[in-house]
């Protein structure tokens, strides 16, 4: 167990250092969500929804960046390893493949956490949106869990799209639907009812609800628990899928060909 | 003249095919069909929740604004893609005239931007239940074509900057973000702070989006003539600035031997 934890921590830190030196993964991940947040703040300010809706949207907008930093880069991460010629080395490593890939996507979500803070500060100092947090410790815990959940969702996306050469396009395509379906910017109740089950199986839906609950001072432990459960499920499914894909690629000798 | 036209057409076609060799349906559909429709839906729902605008307002604004994705990214890639493939020095060492060379590359991009915006208008209209009158379709297509040209002009400008900036994708993303806020796609210009509205007036798409909304609302071509002239004029201005910058950065790269330094 200690060895696994050490591997995850070291790989996460290593990947985080790589990403923080990339203009695309580092700088853009922080700035890009601000464009959307600014647009949304201006829309809410111009509209008739009131301050409560604006604050709720501001919390959601701050988490948008975590998913933005993860979706496209996670989907294309294994393709990038393949292009760099390091995918074979990762597969050949004595550690489980899933334990090497998860820290990679977790580092993306961590970069996104920078953007979460940046968006909250942007809202506070540029738009004067003051988010009064009723339960600061639960708020911080909910953010931590949501970042891990998004990292794990990215992990599932990364291993599921290993056979898809243009996976970055898939990740890019999924960016806004997740913002919309998980209720980052609008309440789930305004979306068509057939989308609700989709939202329920996405961990960010529950993570965001827990963050909002902590900010508003209502109980959010059920949402937080569901977020954790879904994160574990993503991890298990991702580990199974990655194991199956690696075995298949080894058996057919086509790791570099897909 | 004949060789310039040949270079314009064949150079553009070859570049387009090289660019789109990686734009398979696996990329084309998620990036240029699904994403713009989802963007229009996202902002329509945010508009509903915020109590601002209408579905028609957001559909037209975002569909037209999404033309900026192919216009900015593909034009930026005409330089960064050559650099990535190792063919940029060969391209710039060739005696080919630069104006037809780069303008030829912008023509397929304009067509792509036009197609993306029109698909988003139709697809988003079906999803959101927004109906554009049949009589408005031809004028709307014309407005979208002018707007795509104008945004491709900004693309020529970013292509020039890509001679000095390695991460052209970052540059294009920034351009897309600026247009998202400033162009009036989601916030009417009169609701923006005055300095933002002033900046918006100098950006491509702002006048095109306004014209598209007027046309979809039943206005005739005569009423949008001024907006279209401003849109086309801005596009031309960005093309000229881009071509001057391309020449300047090329000369600087030759003089200082820095073509591959960025």
Coordinates of C-alpha atoms in Angstrom, one line a residue:
Chain A
X1 CA 0.0 0.0 0.0
X2 CA 2.8 2.4 0.9
X3 CA 4.5 1.5 -2.4
X4 CA 1.4 2.3 -4.4
X5 CA 0.9 5.6 -2.6
X6 CA 4.5 6.5 -3.2
X7 CA 4.2 5.6 -6.9
X8 CA 1.1 7.7 -7.3
X9 CA 2.5 10.7 -5.4
X10 CA 5.9 10.7 -7.3
X11 CA 4.2 10.2 -10.7
X12 CA 1.7 12.9 -9.9
X13 CA 4.4 15.4 -8.9
X14 CA 6.5 14.5 -11.9
X15 CA 3.6 15.0 -14.3
X16 CA 2.6 18.2 -12.6
X17 CA 6.0 19.7 -13.1
X18 CA 5.9 18.8 -16.8
X19 CA 2.5 20.3 -17.2
X20 CA 3.3 23.5 -15.3
X21 CA 6.0 24.2 -17.9
X22 CA 3.7 23.8 -20.9
X23 CA 1.9 26.8 -22.2
X24 CA -1.0 24.7 -23.4
X25 CA -1.5 22.6 -20.3
X26 CA -0.4 25.2 -17.8
X27 CA -1.1 28.8 -18.8
X28 CA -4.1 28.1 -21.1
X29 CA -5.7 25.8 -18.6
X30 CA -5.9 28.7 -16.2
X31 CA -6.8 31.4 -18.7
X32 CA -9.2 29.6 -21.0
X33 CA -12.0 29.0 -18.4
X34 CA -11.8 32.7 -17.4
X35 CA -13.1 33.6 -20.9
X36 CA -16.2 31.4 -20.2
X37 CA -16.5 32.6 -16.6
X38 CA -16.3 36.2 -17.7
X39 CA -19.0 35.6 -20.4
X40 CA -21.2 33.9 -17.8
X41 CA -20.7 36.5 -15.1
X42 CA -21.6 39.2 -17.6
X43 CA -24.7 37.3 -18.7
X44 CA -25.9 36.8 -15.1
X45 CA -25.2 40.4 -14.3
X46 CA -27.3 41.5 -17.3
X47 CA -30.1 39.1 -16.5
X48 CA -32.9 39.1 -14.1
X49 CA -32.0 35.9 -12.1
X50 CA -30.6 37.7 -9.1
X51 CA -27.5 37.4 -6.9
X52 CA -28.1 33.9 -5.6
X53 CA -28.1 32.5 -9.1
X54 CA -25.0 34.5 -9.9
X55 CA -23.1 33.1 -6.8
X56 CA -24.2 29.6 -7.7
X57 CA -23.0 30.0 -11.3
X58 CA -19.7 31.5 -10.0
X59 CA -19.1 28.4 -7.9
X60 CA -19.9 26.2 -10.9
X61 CA -17.8 28.4 -13.3
X62 CA -14.8 27.9 -10.9
X63 CA -15.0 24.1 -11.2
X64 CA -15.3 24.3 -15.0
X65 CA -11.6 24.8 -15.3
X66 CA -10.8 21.6 -13.5
X67 CA -12.7 19.6 -16.2
X68 CA -11.3 21.8 -19.0
X69 CA -7.8 21.1 -17.9
X70 CA -8.6 17.4 -17.8
X71 CA -10.9 16.5 -20.7
X72 CA -8.9 17.2 -23.8
X73 CA -5.5 16.4 -22.4
X74 CA -6.6 13.2 -20.6
X75 CA -8.2 11.9 -23.8
X76 CA -5.1 12.5 -25.8
X77 CA -2.6 11.6 -23.1
X78 CA -1.9 8.0 -24.2
X79 CA -1.7 9.1 -27.8
X80 CA 0.9 11.7 -26.7
X81 CA 2.9 9.0 -24.9
X82 CA 2.7 6.9 -28.0
X83 CA 4.0 9.8 -30.1
X84 CA 6.8 10.4 -27.7
X85 CA 7.7 6.8 -27.8
X86 CA 7.2 6.3 -24.1
X87 CA 3.9 4.3 -24.1
X88 CA 5.8 1.0 -24.5
X89 CA 8.0 1.9 -21.5
X90 CA 4.9 2.6 -19.4
X91 CA 3.3 -0.7 -20.4
X92 CA 6.6 -2.6 -19.8
X93 CA 7.0 -1.0 -16.3
X94 CA 6.6 -3.5 -13.5
X95 CA 3.9 -1.3 -11.9
X96 CA 0.3 -1.7 -12.9
X97 CA -0.5 0.4 -15.9
X98 CA -3.5 2.0 -14.3
X99 CA -1.4 3.2 -11.4
X100 CA 0.9 5.0 -13.8
X101 CA -1.9 6.7 -15.8
X102 CA -4.1 7.8 -12.9
X103 CA -1.4 10.3 -11.5
X104 CA -1.1 11.6 -15.1
X105 CA -4.7 12.6 -15.2
X106 CA -4.7 13.7 -11.6
X107 CA -2.0 16.2 -12.4
X108 CA -4.2 17.6 -15.1
X109 CA -7.0 18.1 -12.6
X110 CA -4.6 19.7 -10.2
X111 CA -3.6 22.2 -12.8
X112 CA -7.4 22.8 -13.1
X113 CA -7.5 23.5 -9.4
X114 CA -5.3 26.5 -10.0
X115 CA -7.9 27.7 -12.4
X116 CA -10.6 27.1 -9.8
X117 CA -8.8 29.5 -7.4
X118 CA -8.1 31.9 -10.3
X119 CA -11.8 32.0 -11.3
X120 CA -12.9 32.6 -7.7
X121 CA -10.5 35.4 -7.4
X122 CA -11.5 36.8 -10.8
X123 CA -15.1 36.8 -9.8
X124 CA -14.3 38.4 -6.4
X125 CA -12.1 41.2 -7.6
X126 CA -13.2 41.9 -11.1
X127 CA -17.0 41.3 -10.8
X128 CA -17.4 41.8 -7.0
X129 CA -19.0 38.4 -6.5
X130 CA -18.6 37.5 -2.9
X131 CA -19.1 33.9 -2.1
X132 CA -19.8 33.5 1.6
X133 CA -18.8 30.0 2.5
X134 CA -20.9 28.7 5.5
X135 CA -18.8 25.6 6.1
X136 CA -15.2 26.3 5.0
X137 CA -13.7 22.9 6.0
X138 CA -16.5 21.0 4.2
X139 CA -16.1 23.3 1.2
X140 CA -12.4 22.6 1.0
X141 CA -13.0 18.9 1.4
X142 CA -15.7 18.9 -1.3
X143 CA -13.3 20.7 -3.7
X144 CA -10.6 18.2 -2.9
X145 CA -12.9 15.2 -3.6
X146 CA -14.3 16.8 -6.8
X147 CA -10.8 17.4 -8.1
X148 CA -9.9 13.7 -7.5
X149 CA -13.2 12.7 -9.0
X150 CA -12.6 14.7 -12.2
X151 CA -9.0 13.3 -12.3
X152 CA -10.5 9.8 -12.1
X153 CA -13.1 10.6 -14.8
X154 CA -10.2 11.7 -16.9
X155 CA -8.4 8.5 -16.2
X156 CA -11.4 6.5 -17.4
X157 CA -11.5 8.7 -20.5
X158 CA -7.8 8.2 -21.1
X159 CA -7.8 4.4 -20.9
X160 CA -11.1 4.1 -22.8
X161 CA -9.8 6.1 -25.7
X162 CA -6.4 4.4 -26.1
X163 CA -7.5 2.8 -29.4
X164 CA -8.8 6.1 -30.7
X165 CA -6.0 7.9 -32.6
X166 CA -7.8 11.2 -32.6
X167 CA -8.9 11.0 -28.9
X168 CA -8.2 14.6 -28.2
X169 CA -11.2 15.5 -30.4
X170 CA -13.4 13.3 -28.2
X171 CA -12.1 15.0 -25.1
X172 CA -12.6 18.4 -26.7
X173 CA -16.1 17.5 -27.6
X174 CA -16.9 16.3 -24.1
X175 CA -15.8 19.6 -22.4
X176 CA -19.0 21.6 -22.7
X177 CA -21.5 18.7 -22.4
X178 CA -20.1 17.9 -19.0
X179 CA -20.4 21.6 -18.0
X180 CA -24.0 21.6 -19.0
X181 CA -25.1 18.1 -17.9
X182 CA -23.4 18.2 -14.5
X183 CA -25.1 21.5 -13.6
X184 CA -22.0 23.6 -13.5
X185 CA -23.8 26.7 -14.8
X186 CA -27.5 25.9 -14.8
X187 CA -29.6 23.8 -12.4
X188 CA -30.3 20.3 -13.5
X189 CA -34.0 21.0 -13.2
X190 CA -34.0 23.2 -16.3
X191 CA -32.4 20.4 -18.5
X192 CA -34.6 17.9 -20.3
X193 CA -35.5 15.0 -18.0
X194 CA -33.8 12.4 -20.2
X195 CA -30.5 14.0 -19.3
X196 CA -30.9 13.6 -15.6
X197 CA -29.8 9.9 -15.4
X198 CA -26.7 10.9 -17.4
X199 CA -26.0 13.6 -14.8
X200 CA -26.5 11.1 -11.9
X201 CA -23.7 8.8 -13.1
X202 CA -21.2 11.6 -13.5
X203 CA -19.3 12.2 -10.3
X204 CA -18.8 16.0 -10.9
X205 CA -22.6 16.5 -10.6
X206 CA -22.5 15.3 -7.0
X207 CA -19.1 16.9 -6.2
X208 CA -20.4 20.3 -7.4
X209 CA -23.6 19.8 -5.4
X210 CA -21.5 19.1 -2.3
X211 CA -19.4 22.3 -2.9
X212 CA -22.5 24.4 -3.3
X213 CA -24.1 22.8 -0.2
X214 CA -21.0 23.6 1.9
X215 CA -21.1 27.2 0.6
X216 CA -24.8 27.6 1.4
X217 CA -24.6 25.8 4.7
X218 CA -27.0 23.0 3.9
X219 CA -26.1 19.3 4.4
X220 CA -24.1 17.9 1.5
X221 CA -22.7 14.7 2.8
X222 CA -24.9 12.5 0.7
X223 CA -23.7 14.2 -2.5
X224 CA -20.1 14.0 -1.3
X225 CA -20.6 10.3 -0.5
X226 CA -22.0 9.6 -4.0
X227 CA -19.2 11.5 -5.5
X228 CA -16.7 9.3 -3.7
X229 CA -18.5 6.1 -4.6
X230 CA -18.6 7.0 -8.3
X231 CA -14.9 8.0 -8.2
X232 CA -14.1 4.5 -6.8
X233 CA -16.3 2.9 -9.5
X234 CA -14.5 4.9 -12.2
X235 CA -11.2 3.7 -10.8
X236 CA -12.2 0.1 -10.8
X237 CA -13.7 0.2 -14.3
X238 CA -10.6 2.1 -15.5
X239 CA -8.3 -0.4 -14.0
X240 CA -10.2 -3.3 -15.6
X241 CA -10.3 -1.6 -19.0
X242 CA -6.7 -0.6 -18.9
X243 CA -5.6 -4.2 -17.9
X244 CA -7.7 -5.6 -20.7
X245 CA -6.4 -3.2 -23.3
X246 CA -2.8 -3.7 -22.3
X247 CA -3.2 -7.5 -22.4
X248 CA -4.9 -7.3 -25.8
X249 CA -2.1 -5.0 -27.2
X250 CA 0.6 -7.3 -25.9
X251 CA -1.1 -10.4 -27.2
X252 CA -1.6 -8.9 -30.7
X253 CA 1.7 -6.9 -30.7
X254 CA -0.1 -3.7 -31.8
X255 CA 0.5 -1.3 -29.0
X256 CA 2.2 1.2 -31.3
X257 CA -0.2 0.6 -34.2
X258 CA -3.6 1.7 -32.8
Chain B
X1 CA -0.9 36.4 -63.0
X2 CA -1.6 32.9 -64.2
X3 CA 1.1 31.5 -62.0
X4 CA -0.2 33.4 -59.0
X5 CA -3.7 32.0 -59.6
X6 CA -2.2 28.6 -59.9
X7 CA -0.3 29.0 -56.7
X8 CA -3.4 30.4 -55.0
X9 CA -5.5 27.5 -56.0
X10 CA -3.1 24.6 -55.9
X11 CA -1.2 25.8 -52.8
X12 CA -4.4 26.3 -50.9
X13 CA -5.8 22.9 -52.0
X14 CA -2.5 21.1 -51.1
X15 CA -2.3 22.8 -47.7
X16 CA -6.0 22.1 -47.0
X17 CA -5.5 18.4 -47.8
X18 CA -2.4 18.3 -45.7
X19 CA -4.2 20.0 -42.9
X20 CA -7.3 17.8 -43.2
X21 CA -5.4 14.6 -43.6
X22 CA -5.7 14.5 -39.9
X23 CA -9.2 15.9 -39.9
X24 CA -10.9 12.6 -40.4
X25 CA -14.6 12.1 -39.6
X26 CA -13.3 11.1 -36.1
X27 CA -12.2 14.7 -35.7
X28 CA -14.5 16.5 -38.0
X29 CA -17.8 15.3 -36.4
X30 CA -16.8 15.9 -32.7
X31 CA -15.1 19.2 -33.4
X32 CA -17.1 20.8 -36.2
X33 CA -20.6 19.3 -35.8
X34 CA -21.2 18.4 -32.1
X35 CA -19.1 21.0 -30.4
X36 CA -20.7 24.1 -32.0
X37 CA -24.2 22.8 -31.4
X38 CA -23.4 22.1 -27.8
X39 CA -21.9 25.5 -27.3
X40 CA -25.1 27.1 -28.7
X41 CA -27.2 24.9 -26.3
X42 CA -24.9 25.6 -23.3
X43 CA -25.3 29.4 -23.7
X44 CA -29.0 29.1 -24.5
X45 CA -29.6 27.3 -21.2
X46 CA -27.3 29.7 -19.3
X47 CA -29.4 32.5 -20.9
X48 CA -32.6 30.9 -19.7
X49 CA -31.2 30.4 -16.2
X50 CA -29.8 34.0 -16.1
X51 CA -33.0 35.5 -17.5
X52 CA -31.3 37.2 -20.4
X53 CA -31.6 36.9 -24.2
X54 CA -33.5 34.3 -26.2
X55 CA -32.6 30.9 -27.7
X56 CA -32.6 32.6 -31.1
X57 CA -30.1 35.2 -29.8
X58 CA -27.7 32.6 -28.5
X59 CA -28.1 30.2 -31.3
X60 CA -27.2 32.7 -34.0
X61 CA -24.5 34.3 -31.9
X62 CA -22.7 31.1 -31.0
X63 CA -23.2 29.4 -34.4
X64 CA -21.6 32.3 -36.2
X65 CA -18.9 32.8 -33.5
X66 CA -17.9 29.1 -33.8
X67 CA -16.7 29.8 -37.3
X68 CA -13.7 31.3 -35.5
X69 CA -12.5 27.9 -34.5
X70 CA -11.6 26.7 -38.0
X71 CA -10.7 30.2 -39.1
X72 CA -8.2 30.8 -36.3
X73 CA -6.9 27.3 -35.6
X74 CA -6.5 26.2 -39.2
X75 CA -4.9 29.5 -40.3
X76 CA -2.5 29.4 -37.4
X77 CA -1.7 25.8 -38.3
X78 CA -0.7 26.8 -41.8
X79 CA 2.5 28.0 -40.2
X80 CA 2.9 25.9 -37.1
X81 CA 1.9 22.8 -39.0
X82 CA 4.7 23.4 -41.5
X83 CA 7.1 23.9 -38.6
X84 CA 6.0 20.7 -37.0
X85 CA 6.4 18.8 -40.2
X86 CA 9.8 20.4 -40.8
X87 CA 8.7 22.0 -44.1
X88 CA 8.6 25.6 -43.0
X89 CA 12.1 26.4 -44.1
X90 CA 11.4 24.8 -47.5
X91 CA 8.2 26.8 -47.8
X92 CA 10.0 30.1 -47.1
X93 CA 13.0 29.2 -49.2
X94 CA 10.8 28.8 -52.2
X95 CA 10.5 31.7 -54.7
X96 CA 6.6 31.5 -54.5
X97 CA 4.9 34.8 -54.1
X98 CA 3.7 35.2 -50.6
X99 CA 0.4 36.9 -51.1
X100 CA -1.2 34.1 -53.3
X101 CA 0.6 31.5 -51.1
X102 CA -1.0 32.6 -47.9
X103 CA -4.3 33.8 -49.3
X104 CA -4.7 30.5 -51.1
X105 CA -4.5 28.8 -47.8
X106 CA -7.2 31.0 -46.4
X107 CA -9.8 30.1 -49.0
X108 CA -10.5 26.5 -47.8
X109 CA -10.5 27.8 -44.2
X110 CA -13.2 30.3 -45.1
X111 CA -15.3 27.6 -46.7
X112 CA -14.8 25.4 -43.6
X113 CA -15.8 28.2 -41.2
X114 CA -18.9 28.9 -43.3
X115 CA -19.9 25.2 -43.3
X116 CA -19.3 24.9 -39.5
X117 CA -21.5 27.9 -38.8
X118 CA -24.3 26.8 -41.1
X119 CA -24.3 23.2 -39.6
X120 CA -24.5 24.7 -36.1
X121 CA -27.3 27.0 -37.2
X122 CA -29.4 24.1 -38.5
X123 CA -28.4 21.5 -35.9
X124 CA -28.7 24.0 -33.0
X125 CA -32.0 25.2 -34.4
X126 CA -33.4 21.7 -34.4
X127 CA -32.2 21.0 -30.9
X128 CA -33.5 24.3 -29.4
X129 CA -36.6 24.6 -31.5
X130 CA -35.5 27.8 -33.1
X131 CA -36.9 28.4 -36.6
X132 CA -35.2 30.7 -39.1
X133 CA -37.6 31.7 -41.9
X134 CA -36.7 30.1 -45.2
X135 CA -36.6 33.5 -46.9
X136 CA -33.8 34.5 -44.5
X137 CA -31.6 31.5 -45.3
X138 CA -29.8 32.9 -48.4
X139 CA -29.1 36.3 -46.8
X140 CA -28.0 34.6 -43.6
X141 CA -25.6 32.3 -45.6
X142 CA -24.2 35.5 -47.3
X143 CA -23.6 37.1 -43.9
X144 CA -21.9 34.0 -42.5
X145 CA -19.7 33.9 -45.6
X146 CA -18.6 37.5 -45.1
X147 CA -18.0 36.9 -41.4
X148 CA -16.0 33.8 -42.1
X149 CA -13.8 35.8 -44.5
X150 CA -13.4 38.5 -41.9
X151 CA -12.4 36.0 -39.2
X152 CA -10.0 34.2 -41.6
X153 CA -8.4 37.7 -41.9
X154 CA -7.7 37.6 -38.2
X155 CA -6.4 34.0 -38.8
X156 CA -3.8 35.4 -41.3
X157 CA -2.7 37.7 -38.5
X158 CA -2.4 34.8 -36.1
X159 CA -0.5 32.8 -38.7
X160 CA 2.0 35.7 -38.9
X161 CA 2.4 35.7 -35.1
X162 CA 2.9 31.9 -35.3
X163 CA 6.2 32.7 -37.1
X164 CA 7.4 34.0 -33.7
X165 CA 5.3 32.0 -31.3
X166 CA 5.6 28.2 -31.1
X167 CA 2.3 27.5 -29.3
X168 CA 0.0 28.7 -32.0
X169 CA -2.8 26.6 -30.5
X170 CA -2.6 28.7 -27.4
X171 CA -2.7 31.9 -29.5
X172 CA -5.8 30.6 -31.4
X173 CA -7.5 29.7 -28.1
X174 CA -6.9 33.1 -26.8
X175 CA -8.4 34.6 -30.0
X176 CA -11.4 32.4 -29.7
X177 CA -11.9 33.4 -26.0
X178 CA -11.7 37.1 -26.8
X179 CA -14.3 36.7 -29.6
X180 CA -16.5 34.8 -27.2
X181 CA -16.7 37.7 -24.8
X182 CA -16.4 40.7 -27.0
X183 CA -18.2 39.8 -30.3
X184 CA -21.7 40.1 -28.9
X185 CA -22.3 36.4 -29.4
X186 CA -23.6 36.1 -25.8
X187 CA -23.9 39.6 -24.4
X188 CA -25.5 42.4 -26.3
X189 CA -22.9 45.2 -26.9
X190 CA -25.0 47.8 -25.1
X191 CA -24.7 45.7 -21.9
X192 CA -20.9 45.6 -22.1
X193 CA -18.7 48.2 -20.4
X194 CA -18.0 51.0 -22.9
X195 CA -14.4 50.2 -23.4
X196 CA -15.3 46.6 -24.2
X197 CA -17.9 47.7 -26.7
X198 CA -15.3 50.0 -28.3
X199 CA -12.8 47.1 -28.6
X200 CA -15.7 44.9 -30.0
X201 CA -16.2 47.4 -32.8
X202 CA -12.6 46.6 -34.1
X203 CA -12.9 42.9 -33.9
X204 CA -14.1 40.6 -36.7
X205 CA -17.5 38.8 -36.1
X206 CA -19.1 41.6 -34.1
X207 CA -20.8 43.3 -37.0
X208 CA -21.4 39.9 -38.8
X209 CA -23.2 38.5 -35.7
X210 CA -25.3 41.7 -35.5
X211 CA -26.2 41.4 -39.2
X212 CA -27.0 37.7 -38.9
X213 CA -29.5 38.5 -36.1
X214 CA -31.1 41.2 -38.1
X215 CA -31.5 39.0 -41.1
X216 CA -32.9 36.1 -39.1
X217 CA -35.4 38.6 -37.6
X218 CA -36.7 39.4 -41.0
X219 CA -34.7 42.5 -42.0
X220 CA -33.7 43.0 -45.6
X221 CA -30.2 43.1 -47.0
X222 CA -30.5 46.9 -47.4
X223 CA -30.7 47.3 -43.7
X224 CA -27.5 45.4 -43.0
X225 CA -25.3 46.8 -45.8
X226 CA -23.4 49.0 -43.4
X227 CA -22.7 46.2 -41.0
X228 CA -21.5 43.9 -43.8
X229 CA -19.2 46.6 -45.2
X230 CA -17.7 47.1 -41.8
X231 CA -17.3 43.4 -41.3
X232 CA -15.6 42.9 -44.7
X233 CA -13.5 46.1 -44.2
X234 CA -12.2 44.8 -40.9
X235 CA -11.4 41.4 -42.4
X236 CA -9.4 43.1 -45.2
X237 CA -7.6 45.2 -42.6
X238 CA -6.5 42.1 -40.7
X239 CA -5.5 40.4 -43.9
X240 CA -3.3 43.3 -44.8
X241 CA -1.8 43.6 -41.3
X242 CA -1.2 39.8 -41.3
X243 CA 0.6 39.9 -44.7
X244 CA 2.8 42.8 -43.6
X245 CA 3.7 41.0 -40.4
X246 CA 4.3 37.8 -42.3
X247 CA 6.8 39.6 -44.6
X248 CA 8.4 41.4 -41.6
X249 CA 8.8 38.2 -39.5
X250 CA 10.1 36.3 -42.5
X251 CA 12.7 38.9 -43.2
X252 CA 13.7 39.0 -39.5
X253 CA 13.9 35.2 -39.4
X254 CA 16.2 35.3 -42.4
X255 CA 18.3 38.1 -41.1
X256 CA 18.8 36.7 -37.6
X257 CA 18.6 33.0 -38.5
X258 CA 15.8 32.4 -36.0
X259 CA 13.2 30.6 -38.1
X260 CA 13.5 27.5 -36.0
X261 CA 14.2 29.3 -32.8
X262 CA 10.6 29.7 -31.9

